[in-house]
PDB file of C-alpha atoms in Angstrom:
ATOM      1  CA  GLY A1212     -69.371 -15.168 -26.223  1.00  0.00           C
ATOM      2  CA  ALA A1213     -69.942 -11.555 -26.683  1.00  0.00           C
ATOM      3  CA  LEU A1214     -67.153  -9.060 -27.227  1.00  0.00           C
ATOM      4  CA  PHE A1215     -68.201  -6.572 -24.360  1.00  0.00           C
ATOM      5  CA  TYR A1216     -70.289  -7.090 -21.039  1.00  0.00           C
ATOM      6  CA  PRO A1217     -71.626  -4.670 -18.826  1.00  0.00           C
ATOM      7  CA  LYS A1218     -68.933  -3.164 -16.153  1.00  0.00           C
ATOM      8  CA  GLY A1219     -68.174  -5.721 -13.318  1.00  0.00           C
ATOM      9  CA  ILE A1220     -69.246  -9.219 -15.594  1.00  0.00           C
ATOM     10  CA  LYS A1221     -66.608 -11.194 -17.319  1.00  0.00           C
ATOM     11  CA  ASP A1222     -68.736 -13.434 -19.028  1.00  0.00           C
ATOM     12  CA  VAL A1223     -72.354 -14.399 -19.377  1.00  0.00           C
ATOM     13  CA  SER A1224     -72.320 -16.699 -16.119  1.00  0.00           C
ATOM     14  CA  GLY A1225     -72.113 -13.140 -14.140  1.00  0.00           C
ATOM     15  CA  PHE A1226     -75.270 -11.844 -15.793  1.00  0.00           C
ATOM     16  CA  PRO A1227     -77.321 -13.123 -12.446  1.00  0.00           C
ATOM     17  CA  ASN A1228     -75.306 -10.746 -10.788  1.00  0.00           C
ATOM     18  CA  ILE A1229     -77.561  -8.163 -12.844  1.00  0.00           C
ATOM     19  CA  THR A1230     -80.712  -9.133 -11.537  1.00  0.00           C
ATOM     20  CA  LEU A1231     -79.094  -9.041  -7.954  1.00  0.00           C
ATOM     21  CA  GLU A1232     -77.875  -5.415  -8.186  1.00  0.00           C
ATOM     22  CA  LEU A1233     -81.466  -4.117  -9.568  1.00  0.00           C
ATOM     23  CA  LEU A1234     -82.723  -5.996  -6.355  1.00  0.00           C
ATOM     24  CA  ARG A1235     -80.319  -4.550  -4.038  1.00  0.00           C
ATOM     25  CA  ARG A1236     -81.109  -1.099  -5.610  1.00  0.00           C
ATOM     26  CA  GLY A1237     -84.550  -1.428  -4.553  1.00  0.00           C
ATOM     27  CA  TYR A1238     -86.161  -2.532  -7.860  1.00  0.00           C
ATOM     28  CA  SER A1239     -89.146  -5.171  -7.109  1.00  0.00           C
ATOM     29  CA  ASP A1240     -89.202  -8.413  -8.604  1.00  0.00           C
ATOM     30  CA  LYS A1241     -91.695  -7.552 -11.059  1.00  0.00           C
ATOM     31  CA  GLU A1242     -89.941  -4.280 -12.347  1.00  0.00           C
ATOM     32  CA  VAL A1243     -86.698  -6.746 -12.836  1.00  0.00           C
ATOM     33  CA  ARG A1244     -88.693  -9.133 -14.785  1.00  0.00           C
ATOM     34  CA  LYS A1245     -90.094  -6.301 -16.794  1.00  0.00           C
ATOM     35  CA  ILE A1246     -86.548  -4.802 -17.361  1.00  0.00           C
ATOM     36  CA  LEU A1247     -84.853  -8.048 -18.059  1.00  0.00           C
ATOM     37  CA  GLY A1248     -87.776  -9.673 -20.593  1.00  0.00           C
ATOM     38  CA  GLU A1249     -88.360  -6.510 -22.326  1.00  0.00           C
ATOM     39  CA  ASN A1250     -84.699  -6.286 -22.989  1.00  0.00           C
ATOM     40  CA  ALA A1251     -84.566  -9.580 -24.343  1.00  0.00           C
ATOM     41  CA  LEU A1252     -87.583  -9.030 -26.258  1.00  0.00           C
ATOM     42  CA  ARG A1253     -86.245  -5.825 -27.894  1.00  0.00           C
ATOM     43  CA  VAL A1254     -83.249  -7.707 -28.771  1.00  0.00           C
ATOM     44  CA  PHE A1255     -84.625 -10.493 -30.462  1.00  0.00           C
ATOM     45  CA  SER A1256     -86.857  -8.064 -32.284  1.00  0.00           C
ATOM     46  CA  GLU A1257     -83.442  -6.506 -33.832  1.00  0.00           C
ATOM     47  CA  VAL A1258     -81.765  -9.670 -34.606  1.00  0.00           C
ATOM     48  CA  GLU A1259     -84.892 -10.543 -36.506  1.00  0.00           C
ATOM     49  CA  SER A1260     -84.887  -7.327 -38.488  1.00  0.00           C
ATOM     50  CA  VAL A1261     -81.527  -7.825 -39.515  1.00  0.00           C
ATOM     51  CA  ALA A1262     -81.735 -11.392 -40.495  1.00  0.00           C
ATOM     52  CA  GLU A1263     -84.499 -10.128 -42.533  1.00  0.00           C
ATOM     53  CA  MET A1264     -82.773  -7.347 -44.531  1.00  0.00           C
ATOM     54  CA  MET A1265     -79.652  -9.682 -44.891  1.00  0.00           C
ATOM     55  CA  ALA A1266     -81.726 -12.021 -46.455  1.00  0.00           C
ATOM     56  CA  LEU A1267     -83.497  -9.731 -48.819  1.00  0.00           C
ATOM     57  CA  ARG A1268     -80.320  -8.249 -49.804  1.00  0.00           C
ATOM     58  CA  ASP A1269     -78.531 -11.819 -50.506  1.00  0.00           C
ATOM     59  CA  LEU A1270     -81.865 -12.355 -52.362  1.00  0.00           C
ATOM     60  CA  THR A1271     -81.492  -9.133 -54.660  1.00  0.00           C
ATOM     61  CA  LYS A1272     -77.834 -10.326 -55.297  1.00  0.00           C
ATOM     62  CA  ARG A1273     -78.485 -13.463 -56.862  1.00  0.00           C
ATOM     63  CA  MET A1274     -81.158 -11.716 -59.100  1.00  0.00           C
ATOM     64  CA  PRO A1275     -80.276 -11.635 -62.790  1.00  0.00           C
ATOM     65  CA  HIS A1276     -79.555  -7.701 -63.076  1.00  0.00           C
ATOM     66  CA  ARG A1277     -81.810  -6.399 -66.594  1.00  0.00           C
ATOM     67  CA  PRO A1278     -80.776  -3.135 -68.064  1.00  0.00           C
TER      68      PRO A1278
END
C-alpha cells in the first residue's frame, strides 16, 4: 500500500475514480490515456533511476578502500 493517496481516494481501489473525474471534467478518452500512461511511464523511469543509483552505491561500499 501507499502512505498517501489523492484527495477522496482511500486506497488503490479508488483509482478508477480518477479516470471518471477526468472524463467528467471534459478530457477525451485519448487525453486520459495519455495522462495516465505518461504518468506511469514517468514513475517507472524514476524508480529505475533510483534503483540503479542504489545498486551503484551498494557496489562502491563493498569495494576495498585504497589509500
